[in-house]
Short mmCIF file of C-alpha atoms and ligand atoms in Angstrom, two decimals:
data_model
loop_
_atom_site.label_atom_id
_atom_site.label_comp_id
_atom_site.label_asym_id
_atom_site.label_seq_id
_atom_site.Cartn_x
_atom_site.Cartn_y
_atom_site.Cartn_z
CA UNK A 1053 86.18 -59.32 -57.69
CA UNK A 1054 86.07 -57.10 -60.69
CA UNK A 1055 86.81 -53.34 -59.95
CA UNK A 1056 82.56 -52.91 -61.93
CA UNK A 1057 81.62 -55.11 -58.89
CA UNK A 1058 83.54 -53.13 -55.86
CA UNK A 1059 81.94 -50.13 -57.80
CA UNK A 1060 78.97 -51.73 -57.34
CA UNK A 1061 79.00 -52.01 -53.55
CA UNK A 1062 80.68 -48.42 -53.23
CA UNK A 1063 77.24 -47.02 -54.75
CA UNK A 1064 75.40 -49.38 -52.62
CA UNK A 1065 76.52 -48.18 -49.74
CA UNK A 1066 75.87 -44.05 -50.69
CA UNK A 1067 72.22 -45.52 -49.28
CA UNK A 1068 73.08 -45.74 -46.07
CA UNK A 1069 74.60 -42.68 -45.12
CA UNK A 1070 73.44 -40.44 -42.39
CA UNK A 1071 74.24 -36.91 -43.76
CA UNK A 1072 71.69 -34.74 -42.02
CA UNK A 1073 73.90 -31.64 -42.34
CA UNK A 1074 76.12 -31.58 -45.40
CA UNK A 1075 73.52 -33.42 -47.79
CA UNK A 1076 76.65 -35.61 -49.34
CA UNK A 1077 75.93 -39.21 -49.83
CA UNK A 1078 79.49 -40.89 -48.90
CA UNK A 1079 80.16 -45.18 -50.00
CA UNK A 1080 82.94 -47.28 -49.89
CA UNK A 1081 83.93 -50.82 -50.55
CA UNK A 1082 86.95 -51.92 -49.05
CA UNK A 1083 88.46 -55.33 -50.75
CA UNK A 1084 90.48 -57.42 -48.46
CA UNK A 1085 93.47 -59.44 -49.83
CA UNK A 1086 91.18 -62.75 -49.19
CA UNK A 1087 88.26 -62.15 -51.03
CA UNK A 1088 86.30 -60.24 -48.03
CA UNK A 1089 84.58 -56.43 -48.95
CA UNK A 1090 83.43 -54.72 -46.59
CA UNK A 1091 80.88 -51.35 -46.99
CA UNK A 1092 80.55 -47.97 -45.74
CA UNK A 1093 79.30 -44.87 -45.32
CA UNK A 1094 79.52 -41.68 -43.88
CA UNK A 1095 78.17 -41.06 -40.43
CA UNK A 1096 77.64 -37.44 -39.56
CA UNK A 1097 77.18 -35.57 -36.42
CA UNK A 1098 75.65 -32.03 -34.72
CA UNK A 1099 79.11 -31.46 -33.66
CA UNK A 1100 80.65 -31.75 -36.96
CA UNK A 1101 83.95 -33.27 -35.84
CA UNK A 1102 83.38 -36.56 -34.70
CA UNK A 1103 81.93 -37.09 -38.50
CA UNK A 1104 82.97 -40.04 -39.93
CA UNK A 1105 83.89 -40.36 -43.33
CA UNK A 1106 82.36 -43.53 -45.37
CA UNK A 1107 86.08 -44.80 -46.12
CA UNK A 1108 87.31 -44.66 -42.50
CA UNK A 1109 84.27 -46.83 -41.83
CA UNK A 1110 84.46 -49.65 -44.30
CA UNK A 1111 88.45 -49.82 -42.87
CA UNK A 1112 87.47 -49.66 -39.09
CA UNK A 1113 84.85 -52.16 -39.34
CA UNK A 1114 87.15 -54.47 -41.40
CA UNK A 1115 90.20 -54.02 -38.94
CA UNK A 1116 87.96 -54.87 -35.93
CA UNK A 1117 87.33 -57.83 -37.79
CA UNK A 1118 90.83 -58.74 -38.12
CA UNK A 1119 91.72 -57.92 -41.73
CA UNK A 1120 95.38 -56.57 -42.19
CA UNK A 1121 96.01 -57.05 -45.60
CA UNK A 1122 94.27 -55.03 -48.60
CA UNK A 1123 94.41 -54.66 -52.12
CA UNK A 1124 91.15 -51.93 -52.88
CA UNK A 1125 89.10 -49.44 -52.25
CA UNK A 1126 86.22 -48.04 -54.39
CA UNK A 1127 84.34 -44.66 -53.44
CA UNK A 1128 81.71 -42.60 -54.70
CA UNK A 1129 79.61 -39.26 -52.97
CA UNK A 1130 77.48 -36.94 -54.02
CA UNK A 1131 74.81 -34.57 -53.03
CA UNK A 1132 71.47 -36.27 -51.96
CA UNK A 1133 73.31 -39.62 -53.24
CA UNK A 1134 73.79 -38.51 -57.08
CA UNK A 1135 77.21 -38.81 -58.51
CA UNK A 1136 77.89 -35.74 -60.50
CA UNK A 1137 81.71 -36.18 -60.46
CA UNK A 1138 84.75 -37.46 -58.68
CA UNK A 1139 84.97 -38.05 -55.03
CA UNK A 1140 88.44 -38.37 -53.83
CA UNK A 1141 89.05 -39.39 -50.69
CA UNK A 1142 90.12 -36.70 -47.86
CA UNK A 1143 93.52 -36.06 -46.38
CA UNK A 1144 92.72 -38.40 -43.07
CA UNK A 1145 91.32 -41.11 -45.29
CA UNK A 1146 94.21 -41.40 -47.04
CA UNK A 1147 96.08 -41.25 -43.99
CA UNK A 1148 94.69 -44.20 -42.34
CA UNK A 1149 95.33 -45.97 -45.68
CA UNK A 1150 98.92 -45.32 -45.67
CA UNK A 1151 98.82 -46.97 -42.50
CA UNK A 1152 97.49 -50.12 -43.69
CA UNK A 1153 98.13 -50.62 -47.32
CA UNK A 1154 101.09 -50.90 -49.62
CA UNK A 1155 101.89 -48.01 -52.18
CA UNK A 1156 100.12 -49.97 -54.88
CA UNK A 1157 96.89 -49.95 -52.90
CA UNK A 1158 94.34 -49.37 -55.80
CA UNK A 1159 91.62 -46.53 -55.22
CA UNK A 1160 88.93 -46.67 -57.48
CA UNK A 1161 87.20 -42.86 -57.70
CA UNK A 1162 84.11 -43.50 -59.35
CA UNK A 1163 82.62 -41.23 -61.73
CA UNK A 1164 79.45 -41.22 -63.88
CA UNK A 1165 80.84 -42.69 -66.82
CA UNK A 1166 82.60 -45.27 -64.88
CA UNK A 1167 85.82 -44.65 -62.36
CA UNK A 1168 89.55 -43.21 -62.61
CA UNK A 1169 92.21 -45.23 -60.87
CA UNK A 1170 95.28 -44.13 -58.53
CA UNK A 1171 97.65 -45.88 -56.20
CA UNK A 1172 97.85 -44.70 -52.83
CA UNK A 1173 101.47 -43.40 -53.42
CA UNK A 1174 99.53 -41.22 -56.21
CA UNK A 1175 97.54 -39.89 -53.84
CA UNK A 1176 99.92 -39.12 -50.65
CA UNK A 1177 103.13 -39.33 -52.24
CA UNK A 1178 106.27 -38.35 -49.18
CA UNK A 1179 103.86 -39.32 -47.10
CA UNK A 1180 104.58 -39.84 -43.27
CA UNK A 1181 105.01 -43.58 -41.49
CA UNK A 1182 106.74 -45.16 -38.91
N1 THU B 2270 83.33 -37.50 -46.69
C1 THU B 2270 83.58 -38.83 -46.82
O1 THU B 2270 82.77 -39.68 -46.44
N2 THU B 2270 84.76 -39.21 -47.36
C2 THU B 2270 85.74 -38.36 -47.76
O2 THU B 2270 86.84 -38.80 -48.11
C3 THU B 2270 85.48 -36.92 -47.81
C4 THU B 2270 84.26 -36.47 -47.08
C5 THU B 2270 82.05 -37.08 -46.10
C6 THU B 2270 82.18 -36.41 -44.76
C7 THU B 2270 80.92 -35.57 -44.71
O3 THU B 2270 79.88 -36.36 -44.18
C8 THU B 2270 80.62 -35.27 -46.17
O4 THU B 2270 81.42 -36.13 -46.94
C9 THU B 2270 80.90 -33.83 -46.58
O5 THU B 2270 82.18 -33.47 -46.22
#
């Protein structure tokens, strides 16, 4: 899997957001350590809170599924789905990363000319575990 292909899927799955109130298109694609990506998107709601962001998705739905071992994430948002610039993932994303992926844990931020790159440890460096 080529980071152009999990950037790929990310924007693929901007289409299926439900983002009646904020307008921002969210995707993801997660790559598993075997091969396996999965997708998501954001999934708003009247009450604002329960909203759930499109990385926290494509990580619950692969956990369900078993998965405990990652290597990538890719990510894109926008308003009405067009990507205008980087869309780095929010503080609990990155939380629920740390608790499943190593420091090198690539995130792919894609951008319109292509994507910048950081580690997880870039991203959330002292960051809390047990
Ligand atoms: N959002 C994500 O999907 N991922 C993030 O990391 C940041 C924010 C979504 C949540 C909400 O639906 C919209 O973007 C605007 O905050």
């Amino acid at each position: 899997m080529t980071p152009e292909k999990l950037c790929e899927l990310a924007k693929e799955a901007m289409s299926r957001a439900y983002a009646p109130y904020s307008g921002y298109y969210v995707g993801a694609a997660l790559l598993c350590s075997d091969g396996t990506v999965y997708q998501g998107c954001n999934i708003e709601n009247a009450s604002f809170s329960p909203t759930n962001c499109a990385e926290r998705t494509a990580f619950f739905k692969a956990i369900y599924d078993g998965h405990r071992d990652f290597e990538a994430i890719a990510i894109c948002g926008g308003k009405e789905g067009k990507i205008t610039g980087l869309f780095p993932p929010c503080g609990v994303c990155r939380q629920v990363m740390r608790e499943f992926c190593r420091d090198d844990f690539k995130v792919y931020m894609i951008t319109p000319e292509g994507y910048e790159l950081k580690t997880l440890t870039e991203l959330l460096p002292s960051s809390f575990s047990l």
